[in-house]
mmCIF file of C-alpha atoms and ligand atoms in Angstrom:
data_model
loop_
_atom_site.group_PDB
_atom_site.id
_atom_site.type_symbol
_atom_site.label_atom_id
_atom_site.label_comp_id
_atom_site.label_asym_id
_atom_site.label_seq_id
_atom_site.Cartn_x
_atom_site.Cartn_y
_atom_site.Cartn_z
ATOM 1 C CA MET S 1 -5.353 -40.513 85.956
ATOM 2 C CA THR S 2 -2.065 -40.969 84.123
ATOM 3 C CA SER S 3 -2.108 -43.333 81.174
ATOM 4 C CA THR S 4 0.790 -45.630 80.401
ATOM 5 C CA ILE S 5 1.561 -43.630 77.284
ATOM 6 C CA GLU S 6 1.672 -40.356 79.176
ATOM 7 C CA ALA S 7 3.897 -41.932 81.787
ATOM 8 C CA ALA S 8 6.296 -43.007 79.025
ATOM 9 C CA ALA S 9 6.308 -39.671 77.224
ATOM 10 C CA PRO S 10 9.726 -38.039 76.973
ATOM 11 C CA THR S 11 10.430 -35.973 80.049
ATOM 12 C CA GLY S 12 14.043 -35.268 79.320
ATOM 13 C CA ALA S 13 15.091 -38.083 81.615
ATOM 14 C CA LEU S 14 15.997 -41.020 79.386
ATOM 15 C CA ASN S 15 15.909 -43.448 82.314
ATOM 16 C CA ASP S 16 12.164 -42.775 82.526
ATOM 17 C CA LEU S 17 11.310 -44.634 79.284
ATOM 18 C CA ALA S 18 9.283 -47.862 79.297
ATOM 19 C CA ILE S 19 11.195 -49.599 76.496
ATOM 20 C CA PRO S 20 14.753 -49.276 75.164
ATOM 21 C CA VAL S 21 15.482 -46.371 72.827
ATOM 22 C CA VAL S 22 16.544 -47.568 69.371
ATOM 23 C CA GLU S 23 20.050 -46.428 68.524
ATOM 24 C CA THR S 24 20.181 -43.300 66.357
ATOM 25 C CA THR S 25 21.057 -43.961 62.715
ATOM 26 C CA THR S 26 24.310 -42.190 61.855
ATOM 27 C CA LEU S 27 26.603 -41.731 58.868
ATOM 28 C CA ALA S 28 30.342 -41.144 58.796
ATOM 29 C CA ILE S 29 31.630 -37.674 57.872
ATOM 30 C CA VAL S 30 34.743 -37.509 55.705
ATOM 31 C CA GLY S 31 37.631 -35.895 57.588
ATOM 32 C CA ARG S 32 35.811 -35.793 60.936
ATOM 33 C CA ASP S 33 35.484 -38.139 63.911
ATOM 34 C CA ALA S 34 31.967 -36.860 64.648
ATOM 35 C CA ARG S 35 29.109 -38.651 62.888
ATOM 36 C CA PHE S 36 26.001 -37.307 61.146
ATOM 37 C CA PRO S 37 22.754 -38.274 62.925
ATOM 38 C CA VAL S 38 20.025 -39.026 60.385
ATOM 39 C CA ARG S 39 16.570 -37.600 61.119
ATOM 40 C CA ARG S 40 14.459 -38.265 58.011
ATOM 41 C CA VAL S 41 15.135 -39.886 54.642
ATOM 42 C CA TYR S 42 13.423 -38.162 51.725
ATOM 43 C CA CYS S 43 13.662 -39.371 48.118
ATOM 44 C CA VAL S 44 12.840 -37.711 44.802
ATOM 45 C CA GLY S 45 10.875 -39.808 42.311
ATOM 46 C CA ARG S 46 11.250 -39.352 38.545
ATOM 47 C CA ASN S 47 13.984 -36.731 38.414
ATOM 48 C CA TYR S 48 15.732 -37.890 35.190
ATOM 49 C CA LEU S 49 13.826 -37.995 31.887
ATOM 50 C CA GLU S 50 15.579 -41.117 30.539
ATOM 51 C CA HIS S 51 14.669 -43.063 33.697
ATOM 52 C CA ILE S 52 11.013 -41.982 33.389
ATOM 53 C CA ARG S 53 11.088 -43.286 29.812
ATOM 54 C CA GLU S 54 12.664 -46.634 30.728
ATOM 55 C CA MET S 55 10.011 -47.151 33.436
ATOM 56 C CA LYS S 56 7.255 -46.572 30.820
ATOM 57 C CA GLU S 57 4.722 -45.327 33.352
ATOM 58 C CA GLY S 58 3.095 -41.999 34.030
ATOM 59 C CA ASP S 59 3.312 -38.857 31.920
ATOM 60 C CA GLU S 60 6.900 -37.670 31.430
ATOM 61 C CA ARG S 61 5.708 -34.058 31.706
ATOM 62 C CA ASP S 62 4.580 -34.656 35.322
ATOM 63 C CA PRO S 63 6.908 -32.972 37.813
ATOM 64 C CA PRO S 64 9.142 -35.003 40.160
ATOM 65 C CA PHE S 65 7.706 -35.784 43.610
ATOM 66 C CA PHE S 66 8.819 -36.937 47.059
ATOM 67 C CA PHE S 67 8.477 -40.110 49.076
ATOM 68 C CA GLN S 68 10.151 -41.225 52.306
ATOM 69 C CA LYS S 69 12.038 -44.195 53.654
ATOM 70 C CA PRO S 70 12.340 -45.051 57.353
ATOM 71 C CA THR S 71 15.416 -43.534 58.991
ATOM 72 C CA ASP S 72 16.759 -46.942 59.984
ATOM 73 C CA ALA S 73 16.569 -48.107 56.349
ATOM 74 C CA ILE S 74 19.927 -46.349 56.028
ATOM 75 C CA VAL S 75 22.770 -48.859 55.573
ATOM 76 C CA ALA S 76 26.179 -47.470 56.487
ATOM 77 C CA ASP S 77 28.277 -50.657 56.383
ATOM 78 C CA GLY S 78 27.798 -51.552 52.718
ATOM 79 C CA THR S 79 25.928 -54.818 53.277
ATOM 80 C CA VAL S 80 22.363 -55.296 52.017
ATOM 81 C CA PRO S 81 20.553 -58.557 52.822
ATOM 82 C CA TYR S 82 18.235 -59.585 49.962
ATOM 83 C CA PRO S 83 14.820 -58.475 51.282
ATOM 84 C CA PRO S 84 11.699 -60.641 51.596
ATOM 85 C CA LEU S 85 8.606 -60.245 49.369
ATOM 86 C CA THR S 86 10.439 -59.594 46.095
ATOM 87 C CA ASP S 87 11.969 -61.411 43.143
ATOM 88 C CA ASP S 88 13.194 -58.174 41.551
ATOM 89 C CA LEU S 89 15.427 -56.149 43.882
ATOM 90 C CA GLN S 90 16.895 -53.253 41.874
ATOM 91 C CA TYR S 91 19.533 -50.559 42.431
ATOM 92 C CA GLU S 92 19.088 -46.836 41.802
ATOM 93 C CA ALA S 93 22.314 -44.824 42.174
ATOM 94 C CA GLU S 94 21.693 -41.298 43.455
ATOM 95 C CA LEU S 95 23.364 -38.158 44.760
ATOM 96 C CA VAL S 96 22.362 -37.622 48.415
ATOM 97 C CA ILE S 97 22.020 -34.190 50.029
ATOM 98 C CA ALA S 98 22.643 -33.976 53.802
ATOM 99 C CA ILE S 99 20.845 -31.118 55.560
ATOM 100 C CA GLY S 100 22.624 -29.345 58.426
ATOM 101 C CA ALA S 101 20.235 -26.554 59.448
ATOM 102 C CA ALA S 102 16.500 -25.975 59.728
ATOM 103 C CA GLY S 103 14.631 -24.440 56.818
ATOM 104 C CA GLN S 104 11.044 -23.884 55.728
ATOM 105 C CA ALA S 105 9.537 -22.466 52.523
ATOM 106 C CA LEU S 106 12.994 -21.621 51.209
ATOM 107 C CA SER S 107 13.548 -19.872 47.894
ATOM 108 C CA ARG S 108 15.990 -21.499 45.480
ATOM 109 C CA ASP S 109 18.449 -18.725 46.272
ATOM 110 C CA ARG S 110 18.486 -19.617 49.960
ATOM 111 C CA ALA S 111 18.233 -23.414 49.618
ATOM 112 C CA LEU S 112 21.940 -24.244 49.512
ATOM 113 C CA GLY S 113 22.446 -22.398 52.792
ATOM 114 C CA ILE S 114 21.100 -25.349 54.822
ATOM 115 C CA VAL S 115 23.213 -28.036 53.112
ATOM 116 C CA PHE S 116 25.780 -29.742 55.352
ATOM 117 C CA GLY S 117 27.245 -31.992 52.685
ATOM 118 C CA TYR S 118 26.784 -34.653 50.027
ATOM 119 C CA ALA S 119 27.060 -38.427 49.720
ATOM 120 C CA VAL S 120 26.469 -41.262 47.261
ATOM 121 C CA GLY S 121 23.439 -43.437 47.957
ATOM 122 C CA LEU S 122 21.403 -46.294 46.556
ATOM 123 C CA ASP S 123 17.598 -46.226 46.524
ATOM 124 C CA MET S 124 17.092 -49.998 46.642
ATOM 125 C CA THR S 125 13.700 -50.931 45.241
ATOM 126 C CA ARG S 126 11.427 -53.969 45.171
ATOM 127 C CA ARG S 127 10.555 -53.215 41.534
ATOM 128 C CA ASP S 128 7.846 -55.894 41.293
ATOM 129 C CA ARG S 129 6.068 -54.539 44.356
ATOM 130 C CA GLN S 130 6.534 -50.910 43.279
ATOM 131 C CA ARG S 131 4.903 -51.610 39.895
ATOM 132 C CA GLU S 132 1.995 -53.476 41.547
ATOM 133 C CA CYS S 133 1.421 -50.632 43.999
ATOM 134 C CA GLY S 134 1.489 -48.112 41.153
ATOM 135 C CA LYS S 135 -1.044 -50.063 39.072
ATOM 136 C CA LYS S 136 -3.404 -50.364 42.043
ATOM 137 C CA GLY S 137 -3.021 -46.711 43.021
ATOM 138 C CA LEU S 138 -1.530 -47.762 46.358
ATOM 139 C CA PRO S 139 1.328 -46.052 48.225
ATOM 140 C CA TRP S 140 4.872 -47.104 47.296
ATOM 141 C CA GLU S 141 5.922 -48.239 50.807
ATOM 142 C CA LEU S 142 6.138 -51.948 50.016
ATOM 143 C CA GLY S 143 8.298 -51.221 46.986
ATOM 144 C CA LYS S 144 10.514 -48.527 48.427
ATOM 145 C CA SER S 145 10.487 -48.240 52.213
ATOM 146 C CA PHE S 146 11.801 -51.534 53.532
ATOM 147 C CA ASP S 147 14.643 -52.460 55.885
ATOM 148 C CA HIS S 148 18.146 -51.927 54.396
ATOM 149 C CA SER S 149 16.695 -50.052 51.399
ATOM 150 C CA ALA S 150 18.910 -46.956 51.694
ATOM 151 C CA PRO S 151 22.666 -47.698 51.563
ATOM 152 C CA CYS S 152 24.581 -44.441 51.879
ATOM 153 C CA GLY S 153 28.267 -43.553 51.829
ATOM 154 C CA PRO S 154 30.088 -41.091 54.083
ATOM 155 C CA ILE S 155 29.053 -37.446 53.962
ATOM 156 C CA HIS S 156 31.459 -34.978 52.382
ATOM 157 C CA PRO S 157 31.058 -31.592 54.079
ATOM 158 C CA VAL S 158 30.463 -28.617 51.807
ATOM 159 C CA SER S 159 33.438 -27.011 53.505
ATOM 160 C CA MET S 160 35.584 -29.716 51.921
ATOM 161 C CA THR S 161 34.040 -30.327 48.483
ATOM 162 C CA GLY S 162 31.894 -27.287 47.779
ATOM 163 C CA HIS S 163 28.386 -27.860 46.442
ATOM 164 C CA ILE S 164 27.830 -30.878 44.193
ATOM 165 C CA GLY S 165 25.465 -30.370 41.271
ATOM 166 C CA SER S 166 27.305 -31.308 38.121
ATOM 167 C CA GLY S 167 29.476 -34.081 36.774
ATOM 168 C CA ALA S 168 29.248 -37.828 36.328
ATOM 169 C CA LEU S 169 27.055 -40.280 38.210
ATOM 170 C CA SER S 170 27.546 -43.999 37.574
ATOM 171 C CA LEU S 171 26.796 -47.469 38.865
ATOM 172 C CA SER S 172 28.475 -50.786 38.123
ATOM 173 C CA VAL S 173 27.612 -54.348 39.142
ATOM 174 C CA GLY S 174 30.526 -56.777 39.197
ATOM 175 C CA GLY S 175 32.627 -54.241 37.311
ATOM 176 C CA VAL S 176 30.066 -53.901 34.472
ATOM 177 C CA MET S 177 28.727 -50.364 34.019
ATOM 178 C CA HIS S 178 24.914 -50.084 34.072
ATOM 179 C CA GLN S 179 24.142 -46.453 34.907
ATOM 180 C CA GLN S 180 26.122 -43.588 33.388
ATOM 181 C CA SER S 181 24.746 -40.078 33.426
ATOM 182 C CA VAL S 182 25.479 -36.578 34.671
ATOM 183 C CA LEU S 183 23.885 -34.587 37.480
ATOM 184 C CA GLU S 184 23.054 -31.809 35.014
ATOM 185 C CA LYS S 185 20.269 -34.089 33.707
ATOM 186 C CA MET S 186 18.291 -33.824 36.936
ATOM 187 C CA ILE S 187 14.882 -32.263 36.169
ATOM 188 C CA TRP S 188 14.977 -30.529 39.567
ATOM 189 C CA ASN S 189 18.521 -29.501 40.496
ATOM 190 C CA VAL S 190 19.765 -29.430 44.111
ATOM 191 C CA PRO S 191 18.454 -25.946 45.051
ATOM 192 C CA GLU S 192 15.098 -26.693 43.392
ATOM 193 C CA ILE S 193 14.753 -30.013 45.258
ATOM 194 C CA ILE S 194 15.433 -28.364 48.622
ATOM 195 C CA SER S 195 13.116 -25.443 47.863
ATOM 196 C CA HIS S 196 10.225 -27.701 46.763
ATOM 197 C CA LEU S 197 10.660 -30.060 49.733
ATOM 198 C CA SER S 198 10.899 -27.193 52.225
ATOM 199 C CA HIS S 199 7.436 -26.051 51.145
ATOM 200 C CA GLN S 200 6.045 -29.503 52.064
ATOM 201 C CA TYR S 201 7.954 -30.089 55.312
ATOM 202 C CA ARG S 202 10.038 -28.118 57.753
ATOM 203 C CA LEU S 203 13.512 -29.391 57.007
ATOM 204 C CA ALA S 204 15.767 -29.988 59.986
ATOM 205 C CA PRO S 205 19.365 -30.944 60.725
ATOM 206 C CA GLY S 206 19.893 -34.620 59.967
ATOM 207 C CA ASP S 207 17.499 -34.851 57.030
ATOM 208 C CA VAL S 208 18.914 -36.551 53.946
ATOM 209 C CA ILE S 209 17.483 -36.317 50.440
ATOM 210 C CA PHE S 210 18.062 -38.937 47.731
ATOM 211 C CA THR S 211 17.828 -36.933 44.527
ATOM 212 C CA GLY S 212 16.604 -39.503 41.991
ATOM 213 C CA THR S 213 18.246 -41.897 39.557
ATOM 214 C CA PRO S 214 19.088 -41.814 35.836
ATOM 215 C CA ALA S 215 18.379 -44.593 33.318
ATOM 216 C CA GLY S 216 20.001 -48.021 33.539
ATOM 217 C CA VAL S 217 18.364 -49.426 36.671
ATOM 218 C CA GLY S 218 18.307 -53.198 36.970
ATOM 219 C CA PRO S 219 18.156 -56.266 39.205
ATOM 220 C CA VAL S 220 20.724 -57.681 41.614
ATOM 221 C CA VAL S 221 21.113 -61.030 43.360
ATOM 222 C CA PRO S 222 23.024 -62.185 46.451
ATOM 223 C CA GLY S 223 26.753 -62.082 45.762
ATOM 224 C CA ASP S 224 26.586 -58.996 43.556
ATOM 225 C CA GLU S 225 29.069 -56.185 44.249
ATOM 226 C CA LEU S 226 27.813 -52.687 43.432
ATOM 227 C CA VAL S 227 29.857 -49.532 43.078
ATOM 228 C CA ALA S 228 28.011 -46.219 42.855
ATOM 229 C CA SER S 229 29.981 -43.072 42.048
ATOM 230 C CA VAL S 230 29.406 -39.333 41.863
ATOM 231 C CA ALA S 231 32.184 -37.057 40.619
ATOM 232 C CA GLY S 232 33.917 -35.386 43.545
ATOM 233 C CA LEU S 233 32.719 -37.907 46.179
ATOM 234 C CA ALA S 234 34.115 -41.208 47.442
ATOM 235 C CA PRO S 235 32.397 -44.146 45.698
ATOM 236 C CA LEU S 236 29.885 -46.289 47.601
ATOM 237 C CA HIS S 237 30.579 -50.045 47.668
ATOM 238 C CA VAL S 238 27.641 -52.328 48.458
ATOM 239 C CA ARG S 239 27.441 -56.114 48.587
ATOM 240 C CA ILE S 240 24.145 -57.980 48.297
ATOM 241 C CA VAL S 241 24.089 -60.920 50.726
ATOM 242 C CA PRO S 242 21.624 -63.797 51.212
ATOM 243 C CA PRO S 243 18.399 -62.987 53.087
ATOM 244 C CA ALA S 244 18.748 -62.390 56.790
ATOM 245 C CA SER S 245 17.425 -65.448 58.629
HETATM 246 MN MN1 MN U 1 15.111 -43.425 43.355
#
């Protein structure tokens, strides 16, 4: 007997599906008409010492680690509705790595070989919920993995910009600078991030990796205009708007 689920399983014929397929999340590619289809969104936690210190939690000698956001948390149009269940929505400006080829258990020497390009992203965070989850030993999902929590700018292909791993990273709100650091301060650099992650998961084309944020994180409210910048990449402009009704 065929169950409903089996009947709906992908057969290669998309007209055989029981419910509509959600549109694939994509990002623009600088200099190309084609878009970058996003598969998974990985994030690095605690990758800058001064941010670990400002958060005042955990042991600063602990290594960075990974968490994920849902693919459709990616925001490509620069508009972030203030999310429910928080009174402390915060920005975290980050360099984003876009993966263009499969890779597993990669050495640091081979890690850059699967990079398609780089972008500027924001790891938006319900800081109040993240702190509560941390204190209770619960997963970070409520604090990190909500709708619209991953604004990301266009991807700059490596063929255009080369690899990005040094230079300034900054974030301003309403023209006032709040985060100012350099990528050299990452505890795990780009090849190390990819190598570590590829030992936990098989990386595949379309994966993006938010690489962690420096010190200077803080709250935003509807009406705020954010500009996140990484040297060598186009800045990311994001506007916080009232909650979606
Ligand atoms: Mn982050």
